[in-house]
C-alpha cells in the first residue's frame, strides 16, 4: 500500500564458509556501489517515509556484518530478490557462479525474483536475454522497471481513455501496450527538433494523463519540453519515473549516465518530484510481496544486489 510508513530489512550475503553455498554469493567489487569482502553480510534497511498521497520515497542504509552461518540464513528466507545489472550479468556477459547459485536456491525450494531498473526492455525481452545466457527464468519471475510503470498505472485504475507520454525506450511501450494503455512519444520522438522562432508555441496533447520517464538514448529537448507541458499544464497529470539511478551498466567497459539524468531534467523543468516505481520503491516491495504471497515480506524476502 502506497503512502504508508514501514520498515523492511533486506540482506546481501557473502558466504565463503559453507561448502553447500556457491561461490557466487560472495560479492565482487564493481565500479559502482557494490563490494567484495569475504564473509560479510550486507544488511540493507529500507525505510519508507510518507511523502504525499500518491507515493513515498525510500531511504536505504547499509552496514557490514559478519556472516556466521550461510545455510541458516538461506533456510530462513523464502524469497530471494536479485538485481540483474552487475549481479546476474554485466552488459551481455553472465557473471561467474550465477547458474550454480540459482540452481542451489531452487533445489532448496526458494522463490526467485529478478529486478532491474533498466527500462529499455520488457519482461518478455528480458526473458529472452536470460535464455540467451543459458538461464531458465519465467516472465513472472522478472520485475523490470518498464513493467513497473504499467503495473502501477493498472494498480491505480488509470483511465484507459487517457494517454501516457513516454520519455524512454521500447520496453516501456511494450508493457503499456500489454496493459491496454494508449501512449505516445518514445523512440518515435527521438528525431524531432524544435525550431525556436519568435512567437512559436509548441502544442501538446491535452489528454495525456501521465508522463513516464525512463532511460532514453534518444533523449532530446523536444521530449523535455513536451513532457514538461504535459505535467505542468494538464490537470492531474502524473509524473512517474522508472528509476533515479545516476549510472547504469550498458556495457562491461564502463558506467553510463543512468535514467536519473532524464528524470532530473523533467523534475527540474516542472519543479515536481516523480513517483518512482522501480528499485527501490514502496510500490516494488508491495507488488512483490503481494504477488509472492509473502505477507511478512520484511522478514522472509531478501534482496541481493
PDB file of C-alpha atoms in Angstrom:
ATOM      1  CA  UNK A   1       0.000   0.000   0.000  1.00  0.00           C
ATOM      2  CA  UNK A   2       1.445   3.346  -1.038  1.00  0.00           C
ATOM      3  CA  UNK A   3       1.730   6.233   1.349  1.00  0.00           C
ATOM      4  CA  UNK A   4       2.360   4.228   4.495  1.00  0.00           C
ATOM      5  CA  UNK A   5       5.257   4.097   6.879  1.00  0.00           C
ATOM      6  CA  UNK A   6       7.005   0.762   7.128  1.00  0.00           C
ATOM      7  CA  UNK A   7      10.418  -0.709   7.749  1.00  0.00           C
ATOM      8  CA  UNK A   8      11.897  -3.610   5.829  1.00  0.00           C
ATOM      9  CA  UNK A   9      15.163  -5.466   6.202  1.00  0.00           C
ATOM     10  CA  UNK A  10      16.977  -6.810   3.183  1.00  0.00           C
ATOM     11  CA  UNK A  11      20.337  -8.574   3.249  1.00  0.00           C
ATOM     12  CA  UNK A  12      23.069  -9.292   0.742  1.00  0.00           C
ATOM     13  CA  UNK A  13      25.022 -12.334   1.826  1.00  0.00           C
ATOM     14  CA  UNK A  14      28.617 -13.163   1.088  1.00  0.00           C
ATOM     15  CA  UNK A  15      29.253 -16.670   2.384  1.00  0.00           C
ATOM     16  CA  UNK A  16      32.613 -18.308   1.841  1.00  0.00           C
ATOM     17  CA  UNK A  17      32.284 -20.522   4.899  1.00  0.00           C
ATOM     18  CA  UNK A  18      29.848 -23.196   3.764  1.00  0.00           C
ATOM     19  CA  UNK A  19      30.683 -25.841   1.136  1.00  0.00           C
ATOM     20  CA  UNK A  20      26.995 -26.032   0.152  1.00  0.00           C
ATOM     21  CA  UNK A  21      26.774 -22.388  -0.864  1.00  0.00           C
ATOM     22  CA  UNK A  22      28.155 -21.477  -4.320  1.00  0.00           C
ATOM     23  CA  UNK A  23      30.991 -19.005  -4.513  1.00  0.00           C
ATOM     24  CA  UNK A  24      28.746 -16.572  -6.412  1.00  0.00           C
ATOM     25  CA  UNK A  25      27.125 -15.406  -3.189  1.00  0.00           C
ATOM     26  CA  UNK A  26      30.393 -13.634  -2.419  1.00  0.00           C
ATOM     27  CA  UNK A  27      30.036 -10.172  -3.866  1.00  0.00           C
ATOM     28  CA  UNK A  28      32.670  -8.887  -6.261  1.00  0.00           C
ATOM     29  CA  UNK A  29      33.953  -5.363  -6.442  1.00  0.00           C
ATOM     30  CA  UNK A  30      32.080  -3.424  -9.110  1.00  0.00           C
ATOM     31  CA  UNK A  31      32.752   0.157 -10.141  1.00  0.00           C
ATOM     32  CA  UNK A  32      29.555   1.443  -8.527  1.00  0.00           C
ATOM     33  CA  UNK A  33      28.050   0.828  -5.054  1.00  0.00           C
ATOM     34  CA  UNK A  34      28.821  -2.861  -4.547  1.00  0.00           C
ATOM     35  CA  UNK A  35      31.553  -4.542  -2.619  1.00  0.00           C
ATOM     36  CA  UNK A  36      33.830  -7.549  -2.294  1.00  0.00           C
ATOM     37  CA  UNK A  37      34.639  -8.618   1.226  1.00  0.00           C
ATOM     38  CA  UNK A  38      34.695 -12.321   2.165  1.00  0.00           C
ATOM     39  CA  UNK A  39      32.388 -13.499   4.936  1.00  0.00           C
ATOM     40  CA  UNK A  40      30.468 -10.234   5.099  1.00  0.00           C
ATOM     41  CA  UNK A  41      26.695  -9.871   5.154  1.00  0.00           C
ATOM     42  CA  UNK A  42      25.494  -6.527   3.817  1.00  0.00           C
ATOM     43  CA  UNK A  43      22.379  -5.623   5.765  1.00  0.00           C
ATOM     44  CA  UNK A  44      20.176  -3.119   3.939  1.00  0.00           C
ATOM     45  CA  UNK A  45      17.429  -1.440   5.916  1.00  0.00           C
ATOM     46  CA  UNK A  46      14.696   0.056   3.778  1.00  0.00           C
ATOM     47  CA  UNK A  47      12.774   2.865   5.471  1.00  0.00           C
ATOM     48  CA  UNK A  48       9.655   4.042   3.725  1.00  0.00           C
ATOM     49  CA  UNK A  49       8.697   7.633   4.531  1.00  0.00           C
ATOM     50  CA  UNK A  50       5.315   9.034   3.658  1.00  0.00           C
ATOM     51  CA  UNK A  51       5.741  11.947   1.317  1.00  0.00           C
ATOM     52  CA  UNK A  52       2.368  12.540  -0.338  1.00  0.00           C
ATOM     53  CA  UNK A  53      -0.913  10.871  -1.121  1.00  0.00           C
ATOM     54  CA  UNK A  54       0.427   9.461  -4.381  1.00  0.00           C
ATOM     55  CA  UNK A  55       3.697   7.993  -3.305  1.00  0.00           C
ATOM     56  CA  UNK A  56       6.581   7.566  -0.968  1.00  0.00           C
ATOM     57  CA  UNK A  57      10.313   7.812  -1.022  1.00  0.00           C
ATOM     58  CA  UNK A  58      12.625   5.174   0.328  1.00  0.00           C
ATOM     59  CA  UNK A  59      15.805   5.712   2.292  1.00  0.00           C
ATOM     60  CA  UNK A  60      18.415   2.976   2.489  1.00  0.00           C
ATOM     61  CA  UNK A  61      21.163   2.326   4.955  1.00  0.00           C
ATOM     62  CA  UNK A  62      23.810  -0.353   4.607  1.00  0.00           C
ATOM     63  CA  UNK A  63      26.038  -1.923   7.207  1.00  0.00           C
ATOM     64  CA  UNK A  64      28.576  -4.740   7.081  1.00  0.00           C
ATOM     65  CA  UNK A  65      28.031  -7.641   9.467  1.00  0.00           C
ATOM     66  CA  UNK A  66      29.993 -10.895   9.857  1.00  0.00           C
ATOM     67  CA  UNK A  67      28.207 -13.851   8.250  1.00  0.00           C
ATOM     68  CA  UNK A  68      28.450 -16.820  10.584  1.00  0.00           C
ATOM     69  CA  UNK A  69      26.071 -19.359   9.071  1.00  0.00           C
ATOM     70  CA  UNK A  70      25.150 -19.062   5.397  1.00  0.00           C
ATOM     71  CA  UNK A  71      22.932 -22.156   5.402  1.00  0.00           C
ATOM     72  CA  UNK A  72      20.946 -20.848   8.342  1.00  0.00           C
ATOM     73  CA  UNK A  73      20.412 -17.548   6.540  1.00  0.00           C
ATOM     74  CA  UNK A  74      19.238 -19.273   3.363  1.00  0.00           C
ATOM     75  CA  UNK A  75      16.872 -21.538   5.293  1.00  0.00           C
ATOM     76  CA  UNK A  76      15.296 -18.515   6.988  1.00  0.00           C
ATOM     77  CA  UNK A  77      14.383 -16.787   3.713  1.00  0.00           C
ATOM     78  CA  UNK A  78      11.510 -17.717   1.399  1.00  0.00           C
ATOM     79  CA  UNK A  79      12.126 -15.336  -1.495  1.00  0.00           C
ATOM     80  CA  UNK A  80      15.441 -14.079  -2.868  1.00  0.00           C
ATOM     81  CA  UNK A  81      15.314 -10.897  -4.949  1.00  0.00           C
ATOM     82  CA  UNK A  82      18.255 -10.498  -7.317  1.00  0.00           C
ATOM     83  CA  UNK A  83      19.323  -7.319  -9.019  1.00  0.00           C
ATOM     84  CA  UNK A  84      20.286  -8.128 -12.605  1.00  0.00           C
ATOM     85  CA  UNK A  85      22.758  -5.470 -13.709  1.00  0.00           C
ATOM     86  CA  UNK A  86      26.077  -6.156 -12.038  1.00  0.00           C
ATOM     87  CA  UNK A  87      24.778  -9.189 -10.120  1.00  0.00           C
ATOM     88  CA  UNK A  88      23.429 -11.642 -12.717  1.00  0.00           C
ATOM     89  CA  UNK A  89      25.156 -10.070 -15.693  1.00  0.00           C
ATOM     90  CA  UNK A  90      27.302  -7.128 -16.679  1.00  0.00           C
ATOM     91  CA  UNK A  91      26.418  -5.885 -20.124  1.00  0.00           C
ATOM     92  CA  UNK A  92      25.843  -9.070 -22.111  1.00  0.00           C
ATOM     93  CA  UNK A  93      28.181 -11.243 -20.037  1.00  0.00           C
ATOM     94  CA  UNK A  94      26.975 -13.655 -17.368  1.00  0.00           C
ATOM     95  CA  UNK A  95      28.752 -13.296 -14.020  1.00  0.00           C
ATOM     96  CA  UNK A  96      30.627 -16.380 -12.828  1.00  0.00           C
ATOM     97  CA  UNK A  97      28.778 -18.655 -10.427  1.00  0.00           C
ATOM     98  CA  UNK A  98      25.263 -17.431 -11.202  1.00  0.00           C
ATOM     99  CA  UNK A  99      23.836 -20.695 -12.660  1.00  0.00           C
ATOM    100  CA  UNK A 100      25.100 -22.765  -9.727  1.00  0.00           C
ATOM    101  CA  UNK A 101      23.672 -20.314  -7.201  1.00  0.00           C
ATOM    102  CA  UNK A 102      20.239 -20.192  -8.808  1.00  0.00           C
ATOM    103  CA  UNK A 103      20.122 -23.982  -9.137  1.00  0.00           C
ATOM    104  CA  UNK A 104      21.066 -24.375  -5.476  1.00  0.00           C
ATOM    105  CA  UNK A 105      18.371 -21.962  -4.291  1.00  0.00           C
ATOM    106  CA  UNK A 106      15.698 -23.568  -6.464  1.00  0.00           C
ATOM    107  CA  UNK A 107      16.684 -27.025  -5.203  1.00  0.00           C
ATOM    108  CA  UNK A 108      16.029 -25.755  -1.689  1.00  0.00           C
ATOM    109  CA  UNK A 109      12.552 -24.579  -2.608  1.00  0.00           C
ATOM    110  CA  UNK A 110      13.277 -20.856  -2.715  1.00  0.00           C
ATOM    111  CA  UNK A 111      11.292 -18.405  -4.793  1.00  0.00           C
ATOM    112  CA  UNK A 112      13.440 -16.208  -7.021  1.00  0.00           C
ATOM    113  CA  UNK A 113      12.679 -12.735  -8.341  1.00  0.00           C
ATOM    114  CA  UNK A 114      14.893 -10.788 -10.734  1.00  0.00           C
ATOM    115  CA  UNK A 115      14.645  -6.995 -10.685  1.00  0.00           C
ATOM    116  CA  UNK A 116      16.188  -4.435 -12.994  1.00  0.00           C
ATOM    117  CA  UNK A 117      15.863  -0.683 -13.303  1.00  0.00           C
ATOM    118  CA  UNK A 118      16.846  -0.839 -16.962  1.00  0.00           C
ATOM    119  CA  UNK A 119      13.560   0.027 -18.675  1.00  0.00           C
ATOM    120  CA  UNK A 120      14.770  -0.426 -22.257  1.00  0.00           C
ATOM    121  CA  UNK A 121      13.338  -3.957 -22.397  1.00  0.00           C
ATOM    122  CA  UNK A 122      10.006  -5.524 -21.493  1.00  0.00           C
ATOM    123  CA  UNK A 123       9.701  -8.596 -19.272  1.00  0.00           C
ATOM    124  CA  UNK A 124       9.366 -10.751 -22.374  1.00  0.00           C
ATOM    125  CA  UNK A 125      12.536  -9.273 -23.851  1.00  0.00           C
ATOM    126  CA  UNK A 126      14.387  -9.837 -20.572  1.00  0.00           C
ATOM    127  CA  UNK A 127      13.154 -13.419 -20.599  1.00  0.00           C
ATOM    128  CA  UNK A 128      14.890 -13.863 -23.942  1.00  0.00           C
ATOM    129  CA  UNK A 129      18.090 -12.365 -22.532  1.00  0.00           C
ATOM    130  CA  UNK A 130      18.043 -14.829 -19.643  1.00  0.00           C
ATOM    131  CA  UNK A 131      17.509 -17.640 -22.155  1.00  0.00           C
ATOM    132  CA  UNK A 132      20.412 -16.417 -24.308  1.00  0.00           C
ATOM    133  CA  UNK A 133      22.635 -16.530 -21.218  1.00  0.00           C
ATOM    134  CA  UNK A 134      21.532 -20.093 -20.512  1.00  0.00           C
ATOM    135  CA  UNK A 135      19.257 -19.295 -17.554  1.00  0.00           C
ATOM    136  CA  UNK A 136      15.737 -20.662 -17.210  1.00  0.00           C
ATOM    137  CA  UNK A 137      13.715 -17.736 -15.842  1.00  0.00           C
ATOM    138  CA  UNK A 138       9.989 -17.145 -16.415  1.00  0.00           C
ATOM    139  CA  UNK A 139       8.411 -13.758 -17.147  1.00  0.00           C
ATOM    140  CA  UNK A 140       6.553 -13.948 -13.835  1.00  0.00           C
ATOM    141  CA  UNK A 141       9.898 -14.016 -12.020  1.00  0.00           C
ATOM    142  CA  UNK A 142      11.046 -10.764 -13.660  1.00  0.00           C
ATOM    143  CA  UNK A 143      10.288  -7.294 -12.290  1.00  0.00           C
ATOM    144  CA  UNK A 144      11.608  -4.746 -14.791  1.00  0.00           C
ATOM    145  CA  UNK A 145      11.038  -1.047 -14.205  1.00  0.00           C
ATOM    146  CA  UNK A 146       9.335  -0.869 -17.615  1.00  0.00           C
ATOM    147  CA  UNK A 147       6.782  -3.374 -16.323  1.00  0.00           C
ATOM    148  CA  UNK A 148       6.571  -1.495 -13.016  1.00  0.00           C
ATOM    149  CA  UNK A 149       5.334   1.652 -14.759  1.00  0.00           C
ATOM    150  CA  UNK A 150       2.468  -0.203 -16.437  1.00  0.00           C
ATOM    151  CA  UNK A 151       1.707  -2.217 -13.291  1.00  0.00           C
ATOM    152  CA  UNK A 152       1.475   0.957 -11.226  1.00  0.00           C
ATOM    153  CA  UNK A 153      -0.940   2.570 -13.666  1.00  0.00           C
ATOM    154  CA  UNK A 154      -3.099  -0.562 -13.518  1.00  0.00           C
ATOM    155  CA  UNK A 155      -2.992  -0.549  -9.721  1.00  0.00           C
ATOM    156  CA  UNK A 156      -4.495   2.952  -9.560  1.00  0.00           C
ATOM    157  CA  UNK A 157      -7.057   2.254 -12.313  1.00  0.00           C
ATOM    158  CA  UNK A 158      -5.530   4.839 -14.622  1.00  0.00           C
ATOM    159  CA  UNK A 159      -8.299   5.750 -17.109  1.00  0.00           C
ATOM    160  CA  UNK A 160      -7.951   3.856 -20.385  1.00  0.00           C
ATOM    161  CA  UNK A 161      -9.212   6.899 -22.278  1.00  0.00           C
ATOM    162  CA  UNK A 162      -6.213   8.901 -21.048  1.00  0.00           C
ATOM    163  CA  UNK A 163      -2.811   8.750 -22.744  1.00  0.00           C
ATOM    164  CA  UNK A 164       0.706   8.230 -21.436  1.00  0.00           C
ATOM    165  CA  UNK A 165       3.595  10.283 -22.773  1.00  0.00           C
ATOM    166  CA  UNK A 166       6.781   8.222 -22.704  1.00  0.00           C
ATOM    167  CA  UNK A 167      10.305   9.528 -22.392  1.00  0.00           C
ATOM    168  CA  UNK A 168      12.045   6.202 -22.719  1.00  0.00           C
ATOM    169  CA  UNK A 169      12.514   3.245 -24.999  1.00  0.00           C
ATOM    170  CA  UNK A 170      10.730   0.236 -26.432  1.00  0.00           C
ATOM    171  CA  UNK A 171      10.439  -1.713 -23.180  1.00  0.00           C
ATOM    172  CA  UNK A 172       8.062   0.822 -21.642  1.00  0.00           C
ATOM    173  CA  UNK A 173       5.955   0.994 -24.803  1.00  0.00           C
ATOM    174  CA  UNK A 174       5.564  -2.788 -24.959  1.00  0.00           C
ATOM    175  CA  UNK A 175       4.499  -3.037 -21.322  1.00  0.00           C
ATOM    176  CA  UNK A 176       1.988  -0.188 -21.690  1.00  0.00           C
ATOM    177  CA  UNK A 177       0.554  -1.853 -24.781  1.00  0.00           C
ATOM    178  CA  UNK A 178       0.211  -5.195 -22.986  1.00  0.00           C
ATOM    179  CA  UNK A 179      -1.605  -3.412 -20.159  1.00  0.00           C
ATOM    180  CA  UNK A 180      -4.006  -1.792 -22.627  1.00  0.00           C
ATOM    181  CA  UNK A 181      -2.881   1.818 -22.248  1.00  0.00           C
ATOM    182  CA  UNK A 182      -2.637   4.410 -25.010  1.00  0.00           C
ATOM    183  CA  UNK A 183       0.759   6.022 -25.371  1.00  0.00           C
ATOM    184  CA  UNK A 184       2.758   8.444 -27.468  1.00  0.00           C
ATOM    185  CA  UNK A 185       6.368   9.539 -27.558  1.00  0.00           C
ATOM    186  CA  UNK A 186       9.197   7.088 -27.001  1.00  0.00           C
ATOM    187  CA  UNK A 187      11.749   6.431 -29.760  1.00  0.00           C
ATOM    188  CA  UNK A 188       9.395   7.999 -32.315  1.00  0.00           C
ATOM    189  CA  UNK A 189      10.139  11.434 -30.860  1.00  0.00           C
ATOM    190  CA  UNK A 190      13.887  10.838 -30.866  1.00  0.00           C
ATOM    191  CA  UNK A 191      14.469  12.657 -34.133  1.00  0.00           C
ATOM    192  CA  UNK A 192      12.134  15.575 -33.522  1.00  0.00           C
ATOM    193  CA  UNK A 193      13.535  19.063 -33.152  1.00  0.00           C
ATOM    194  CA  UNK A 194      12.160  22.403 -32.055  1.00  0.00           C
ATOM    195  CA  UNK A 195      12.791  25.362 -34.320  1.00  0.00           C
ATOM    196  CA  UNK A 196      12.617  28.330 -31.995  1.00  0.00           C
ATOM    197  CA  UNK A 197      11.131  31.258 -33.890  1.00  0.00           C
ATOM    198  CA  UNK A 198       9.644  34.442 -32.443  1.00  0.00           C
ATOM    199  CA  UNK A 199       6.143  33.697 -31.155  1.00  0.00           C
ATOM    200  CA  UNK A 200       6.480  29.917 -31.569  1.00  0.00           C
ATOM    201  CA  UNK A 201       4.032  27.955 -29.395  1.00  0.00           C
ATOM    202  CA  UNK A 202       4.543  24.211 -29.003  1.00  0.00           C
ATOM    203  CA  UNK A 203       1.302  22.248 -28.935  1.00  0.00           C
ATOM    204  CA  UNK A 204       0.818  19.151 -26.797  1.00  0.00           C
ATOM    205  CA  UNK A 205      -1.909  16.547 -26.269  1.00  0.00           C
ATOM    206  CA  UNK A 206      -4.253  17.755 -23.521  1.00  0.00           C
ATOM    207  CA  UNK A 207      -5.444  14.158 -22.998  1.00  0.00           C
ATOM    208  CA  UNK A 208      -2.100  12.976 -21.597  1.00  0.00           C
ATOM    209  CA  UNK A 209      -2.708  11.914 -18.001  1.00  0.00           C
ATOM    210  CA  UNK A 210       0.734  10.585 -17.152  1.00  0.00           C
ATOM    211  CA  UNK A 211       4.334  11.161 -18.182  1.00  0.00           C
ATOM    212  CA  UNK A 212       6.588   8.130 -17.708  1.00  0.00           C
ATOM    213  CA  UNK A 213      10.328   8.792 -17.755  1.00  0.00           C
ATOM    214  CA  UNK A 214      12.971   6.095 -18.042  1.00  0.00           C
ATOM    215  CA  UNK A 215      16.385   5.611 -19.582  1.00  0.00           C
ATOM    216  CA  UNK A 216      16.377   7.077 -23.090  1.00  0.00           C
ATOM    217  CA  UNK A 217      19.294   7.008 -25.517  1.00  0.00           C
ATOM    218  CA  UNK A 218      17.305   9.294 -27.822  1.00  0.00           C
ATOM    219  CA  UNK A 219      16.642  11.950 -25.197  1.00  0.00           C
ATOM    220  CA  UNK A 220      16.323  15.455 -26.634  1.00  0.00           C
ATOM    221  CA  UNK A 221      14.941  18.919 -25.972  1.00  0.00           C
ATOM    222  CA  UNK A 222      11.679  18.142 -27.780  1.00  0.00           C
ATOM    223  CA  UNK A 223      10.924  15.406 -25.249  1.00  0.00           C
ATOM    224  CA  UNK A 224      11.855  17.628 -22.319  1.00  0.00           C
ATOM    225  CA  UNK A 225       9.509  20.386 -23.474  1.00  0.00           C
ATOM    226  CA  UNK A 226       6.661  18.023 -24.370  1.00  0.00           C
ATOM    227  CA  UNK A 227       6.848  16.181 -21.066  1.00  0.00           C
ATOM    228  CA  UNK A 228       7.108  19.470 -19.192  1.00  0.00           C
ATOM    229  CA  UNK A 229       3.999  20.868 -20.874  1.00  0.00           C
ATOM    230  CA  UNK A 230       2.003  17.737 -20.037  1.00  0.00           C
ATOM    231  CA  UNK A 231       2.998  17.732 -16.370  1.00  0.00           C
ATOM    232  CA  UNK A 232       2.594  21.469 -15.850  1.00  0.00           C
ATOM    233  CA  UNK A 233      -0.489  22.194 -17.950  1.00  0.00           C
ATOM    234  CA  UNK A 234      -2.618  19.021 -17.947  1.00  0.00           C
ATOM    235  CA  UNK A 235      -4.677  18.927 -14.722  1.00  0.00           C
ATOM    236  CA  UNK A 236      -3.810  15.922 -12.558  1.00  0.00           C
ATOM    237  CA  UNK A 237      -1.074  14.659 -14.884  1.00  0.00           C
ATOM    238  CA  UNK A 238       1.145  12.114 -13.123  1.00  0.00           C
ATOM    239  CA  UNK A 239       4.938  12.249 -13.259  1.00  0.00           C
ATOM    240  CA  UNK A 240       6.274   8.698 -12.997  1.00  0.00           C
ATOM    241  CA  UNK A 241       9.930   7.629 -13.044  1.00  0.00           C
ATOM    242  CA  UNK A 242      11.074   4.080 -13.657  1.00  0.00           C
ATOM    243  CA  UNK A 243      14.132   4.865 -11.506  1.00  0.00           C
ATOM    244  CA  UNK A 244      16.511   7.643 -10.487  1.00  0.00           C
ATOM    245  CA  UNK A 245      19.760   5.727 -10.967  1.00  0.00           C
ATOM    246  CA  UNK A 246      22.721   8.020 -11.546  1.00  0.00           C
ATOM    247  CA  UNK A 247      24.557   5.443 -13.650  1.00  0.00           C
ATOM    248  CA  UNK A 248      23.795   2.196 -15.446  1.00  0.00           C
ATOM    249  CA  UNK A 249      25.818  -0.733 -16.825  1.00  0.00           C
ATOM    250  CA  UNK A 250      25.016  -0.781 -20.532  1.00  0.00           C
ATOM    251  CA  UNK A 251      28.329  -2.420 -21.377  1.00  0.00           C
ATOM    252  CA  UNK A 252      31.032  -4.132 -19.360  1.00  0.00           C
ATOM    253  CA  UNK A 253      33.568  -1.469 -20.408  1.00  0.00           C
ATOM    254  CA  UNK A 254      32.391   1.471 -18.297  1.00  0.00           C
ATOM    255  CA  UNK A 255      29.479   3.056 -16.455  1.00  0.00           C
ATOM    256  CA  UNK A 256      26.974   5.142 -18.376  1.00  0.00           C
ATOM    257  CA  UNK A 257      24.694   8.013 -17.378  1.00  0.00           C
ATOM    258  CA  UNK A 258      21.535   6.439 -15.980  1.00  0.00           C
ATOM    259  CA  UNK A 259      17.820   7.115 -16.166  1.00  0.00           C
ATOM    260  CA  UNK A 260      18.136   9.550 -13.286  1.00  0.00           C
ATOM    261  CA  UNK A 261      19.655  12.086 -15.657  1.00  0.00           C
ATOM    262  CA  UNK A 262      16.495  12.066 -17.812  1.00  0.00           C
ATOM    263  CA  UNK A 263      14.216  12.139 -14.775  1.00  0.00           C
ATOM    264  CA  UNK A 264      16.220  15.025 -13.330  1.00  0.00           C
ATOM    265  CA  UNK A 265      15.637  17.135 -16.419  1.00  0.00           C
ATOM    266  CA  UNK A 266      11.852  16.843 -16.113  1.00  0.00           C
ATOM    267  CA  UNK A 267      11.957  17.311 -12.348  1.00  0.00           C
ATOM    268  CA  UNK A 268      13.974  20.475 -12.856  1.00  0.00           C
ATOM    269  CA  UNK A 269      11.716  21.989 -15.502  1.00  0.00           C
ATOM    270  CA  UNK A 270       8.439  21.101 -13.757  1.00  0.00           C
ATOM    271  CA  UNK A 271       9.614  21.648 -10.170  1.00  0.00           C
ATOM    272  CA  UNK A 272       7.842  18.380  -9.358  1.00  0.00           C
ATOM    273  CA  UNK A 273       9.216  15.227  -7.776  1.00  0.00           C
ATOM    274  CA  UNK A 274       8.314  11.982  -9.581  1.00  0.00           C
ATOM    275  CA  UNK A 275       6.700   8.869  -8.213  1.00  0.00           C
ATOM    276  CA  UNK A 276       9.421   6.215  -8.547  1.00  0.00           C
ATOM    277  CA  UNK A 277       8.130   2.699  -9.291  1.00  0.00           C
ATOM    278  CA  UNK A 278      11.373   0.778  -9.826  1.00  0.00           C
ATOM    279  CA  UNK A 279      14.081  -0.264  -7.380  1.00  0.00           C
ATOM    280  CA  UNK A 280      13.981   0.730  -4.591  1.00  0.00           C
ATOM    281  CA  UNK A 281      10.376   1.833  -4.029  1.00  0.00           C
ATOM    282  CA  UNK A 282       7.433   1.026  -1.827  1.00  0.00           C
ATOM    283  CA  UNK A 283       5.455   0.043  -4.915  1.00  0.00           C
ATOM    284  CA  UNK A 284       8.045  -2.567  -5.905  1.00  0.00           C
ATOM    285  CA  UNK A 285       8.179  -4.117  -2.441  1.00  0.00           C
ATOM    286  CA  UNK A 286       4.403  -4.174  -2.034  1.00  0.00           C
ATOM    287  CA  UNK A 287       3.916  -5.622  -5.520  1.00  0.00           C
ATOM    288  CA  UNK A 288       6.473  -8.381  -4.977  1.00  0.00           C
ATOM    289  CA  UNK A 289       5.086  -9.240  -1.557  1.00  0.00           C
ATOM    290  CA  UNK A 290       1.535  -9.407  -2.869  1.00  0.00           C
ATOM    291  CA  UNK A 291       2.395 -11.484  -5.933  1.00  0.00           C
ATOM    292  CA  UNK A 292       4.634 -13.878  -3.997  1.00  0.00           C
ATOM    293  CA  UNK A 293       2.070 -14.409  -1.221  1.00  0.00           C
ATOM    294  CA  UNK A 294       4.665 -13.177   1.240  1.00  0.00           C
ATOM    295  CA  UNK A 295       2.674 -11.145   3.738  1.00  0.00           C
ATOM    296  CA  UNK A 296       5.563 -10.993   6.215  1.00  0.00           C
ATOM    297  CA  UNK A 297       7.825  -9.661   3.462  1.00  0.00           C
ATOM    298  CA  UNK A 298      10.236  -7.771   5.669  1.00  0.00           C
ATOM    299  CA  UNK A 299      11.491 -10.972   7.265  1.00  0.00           C
ATOM    300  CA  UNK A 300      11.036 -13.542   4.501  1.00  0.00           C
ATOM    301  CA  UNK A 301      12.331 -11.632   1.462  1.00  0.00           C
ATOM    302  CA  UNK A 302      15.987 -10.764   0.888  1.00  0.00           C
ATOM    303  CA  UNK A 303      17.466  -8.654  -1.875  1.00  0.00           C
ATOM    304  CA  UNK A 304      20.878  -9.379  -3.364  1.00  0.00           C
ATOM    305  CA  UNK A 305      22.473  -6.579  -5.280  1.00  0.00           C
TER     306      UNK A 305
END
